[in-house]
C-alpha atoms as one frame of an Amber mdcrd trajectory, in Angstrom:
protein
 -10.679 -19.090 -68.119  -8.958 -21.308 -70.693  -7.173 -18.261 -72.142  -5.827
 -17.327 -68.685  -4.515 -20.857 -68.149  -2.740 -20.793 -71.520  -1.183 -17.391
 -70.781  -0.048 -18.625 -67.368   1.483 -21.738 -68.941   3.315 -19.664 -71.553
   4.693 -17.391 -68.826   5.895 -20.414 -66.860   7.606 -21.878 -69.931   9.323
 -18.544 -70.635  11.088 -18.718 -67.270  11.562 -22.504 -67.247  15.229 -22.470
 -68.236  16.162 -19.918 -65.597  15.950 -19.584 -61.823  15.153 -16.164 -60.413
  18.374 -14.455 -59.431  18.912 -13.797 -55.733  22.201 -12.060 -54.908  24.777
 -13.458 -52.528  25.334 -11.492 -49.328  28.517 -10.031 -50.806  26.675  -8.576
 -53.808  23.348  -7.724 -52.116  24.830  -4.643 -50.408  24.939  -2.852 -53.778
  21.174  -3.154 -54.238  19.677  -1.157 -51.376  17.312   1.814 -51.233  20.172
   3.860 -49.791  22.423   3.119 -52.768  19.872   3.084 -55.612  17.089   5.423
 -56.701  15.250   2.268 -57.775  16.145  -1.409 -57.550  14.862  -3.116 -60.685
  14.243  -6.835 -60.244  14.259  -8.270 -63.760  14.038 -11.922 -62.610  17.254
 -12.747 -64.495  19.208  -9.947 -62.840  19.072  -7.011 -60.422  19.722  -3.444
 -61.551  20.619  -0.551 -59.243  19.262   2.397 -61.242  20.153   6.008 -60.476
  17.775   8.831 -61.437  20.507  11.499 -61.295  22.732   9.673 -63.774  19.800
   8.263 -65.773  21.696   5.009 -65.772  22.641   1.958 -63.818  25.225   1.851
 -61.025  25.268  -1.930 -60.648  23.899  -5.045 -62.352  24.268  -8.545 -60.905
  23.234 -11.981 -62.143  24.119 -15.661 -62.147  25.214 -17.570 -65.236  24.453
 -21.291 -65.340  26.414 -23.475 -67.742  23.245 -25.256 -68.935  21.812 -21.950
 -70.191  24.922 -21.263 -72.260  24.844 -24.648 -73.976  22.709 -25.832 -76.859
  20.727 -23.623 -79.191  21.110 -19.894 -78.563  19.004 -17.121 -80.115  21.058
 -15.267 -82.721  18.715 -12.503 -83.862  18.966  -9.372 -81.745  15.686  -7.773
 -80.573  15.006  -4.039 -80.539  15.977  -1.801 -77.644  13.018  -0.998 -75.395
  12.276   1.780 -72.908  12.023   0.489 -69.344   8.477   1.423 -68.361   9.102
   0.401 -64.742  11.070   3.633 -64.360   9.197   6.978 -63.998   9.072   8.591
 -67.432  11.169  11.650 -66.541  14.076   9.388 -65.518  13.923   6.941 -68.448
  16.250   6.824 -71.421  15.417   5.946 -75.012  17.186   4.407 -78.005  17.206
   7.745 -79.820  19.067   9.510 -76.988  22.263   7.834 -78.201  22.039   8.849
 -81.870  25.137  10.774 -83.007  26.473  10.819 -79.441  29.779   9.131 -80.321
  29.008   6.393 -77.790  27.681   2.855 -78.215  24.569   1.615 -76.467  26.631
  -0.576 -74.163  24.967  -3.541 -72.472  25.795  -3.948 -68.789  24.472  -7.516
 -68.835  25.508  -8.914 -72.207  22.944 -10.077 -74.730  25.160 -13.110 -75.470
  24.984 -14.229 -71.834  21.161 -14.447 -71.930  20.207 -15.987 -75.274  18.594
 -19.216 -74.112  15.065 -17.781 -74.249  13.461 -14.803 -75.970  12.306 -13.302
 -72.691  15.759 -13.503 -71.097  17.390 -11.950 -74.138  14.816  -9.161 -74.388
  15.431  -8.219 -70.752  19.006  -7.257 -71.669  17.731  -4.841 -74.326  15.876
  -2.690 -71.815  17.424   0.785 -71.892  17.936   0.626 -68.111  20.630  -1.999
 -68.849  22.395   0.354 -71.284  25.039   3.039 -70.687  27.048   5.285 -73.057
  30.143   3.189 -73.746  33.212   4.077 -75.771  33.010   2.029 -79.024  36.481
   0.489 -78.633  35.766  -0.527 -75.033  32.320  -1.910 -75.864  33.222  -3.814
 -79.025  36.652  -5.114 -78.041  37.856  -5.028 -74.432  34.532  -5.297 -72.588
  33.379  -7.817 -75.175  36.446 -10.004 -74.450  35.731  -9.850 -70.710  32.111
 -10.836 -71.363  33.368 -13.848 -73.327  35.613 -14.648 -70.377  32.623 -14.731
 -68.004  30.797 -17.211 -70.235  33.895 -19.417 -70.547  34.244 -19.485 -66.760
  30.559 -20.263 -66.253  30.872 -23.217 -68.633  34.010 -24.393 -66.867  32.770
 -23.941 -63.280  29.128 -24.839 -63.894  27.844 -21.622 -62.341  29.182 -18.099
 -61.950  27.851 -15.030 -60.140  28.687 -11.718 -61.798  28.588  -8.153 -60.496
  29.072  -5.191 -62.832  29.750  -1.831 -61.191  29.433   1.378 -63.209  31.322
   4.360 -61.829  30.808   8.037 -62.629  32.838  11.180 -61.980  31.474  13.707
 -59.485  30.477  15.961 -62.372  30.169  13.565 -65.326  29.884  14.576 -68.952
  26.502  13.821 -70.467  24.836  13.006 -73.752  21.302  13.855 -74.884  18.515
  13.599 -72.288  21.079  14.358 -69.545  22.425  10.773 -69.545  25.691  10.614
 -67.595  28.747   9.035 -69.235  30.449   6.481 -66.934  34.130   6.957 -66.138
  34.931   3.245 -65.812  33.430  -0.227 -65.507  34.148  -3.029 -63.037  33.310
  -6.706 -63.500  33.567  -9.134 -60.566  33.382 -12.847 -61.413  32.690 -15.143
 -58.451  32.465 -18.926 -58.301  33.141 -21.595 -55.688  36.631 -20.833 -54.340
  37.182 -18.532 -57.296  37.202 -14.779 -57.853  38.447 -12.613 -60.717  38.039
  -8.856 -61.229  38.481  -6.340 -64.024  38.411  -2.539 -64.161  38.164  -0.843
 -67.551  38.157   2.908 -68.336  35.453   4.302 -70.586  37.774   5.938 -73.105
  40.013   4.903 -75.969  43.082   2.936 -74.869  46.259   1.639 -76.500  46.308
  -1.837 -74.932  43.359  -4.134 -75.754  44.578  -7.169 -73.800  42.212  -7.907
 -70.918  45.206  -8.888 -68.772  45.977  -5.164 -68.618  42.663  -4.562 -66.835
  42.700  -7.454 -64.370  42.847  -6.047 -60.834  43.019  -7.172 -57.195  39.496
  -8.028 -56.041  40.261  -6.814 -52.508  39.718  -3.220 -53.639  35.977  -3.836
 -54.076
């Protein structure tokens, strides 16, 4: 009995810095049974997972300024298979070896480093897609920094990432579809900012190039 109480207390402490994410009405429409093979509720975020693509179509979450301040975990954990997904539709770390693509986080590790459990949730393979190295390490990385800056400035920010695929997408090992482009929608009180980034090498690495009218989404 004492052991169960301790385990329950540890679980409570693991979530203490975060509130379970519930999407706004505007973002909730992306996380339906009609749109997703499986909606993965990871407490910190929602993931619209597609069995045909073996990847996510949408990930949404809220960033609170308090969780981006103070001590942040620097060491990166290992990638993990998402055992909530049926085995035949899962992806693994090794699927990406020698593919020419990065294991690109949809929800950034750096946006969830307040607790070990929050950070580890971003290293689930269901949160990963094949991302062009230049896009992942430079342009998308700059936009992820932008979302954290805005969350610190506004106090709270809701984020929706949309992952788009061609009708007949190219694929890497294990039949994982390669996205054609990524969209990031940043929403605060009386504030909205959107970006659309292709998943291939580009000449211009300024994020201003990829800022788009939010009315298209």
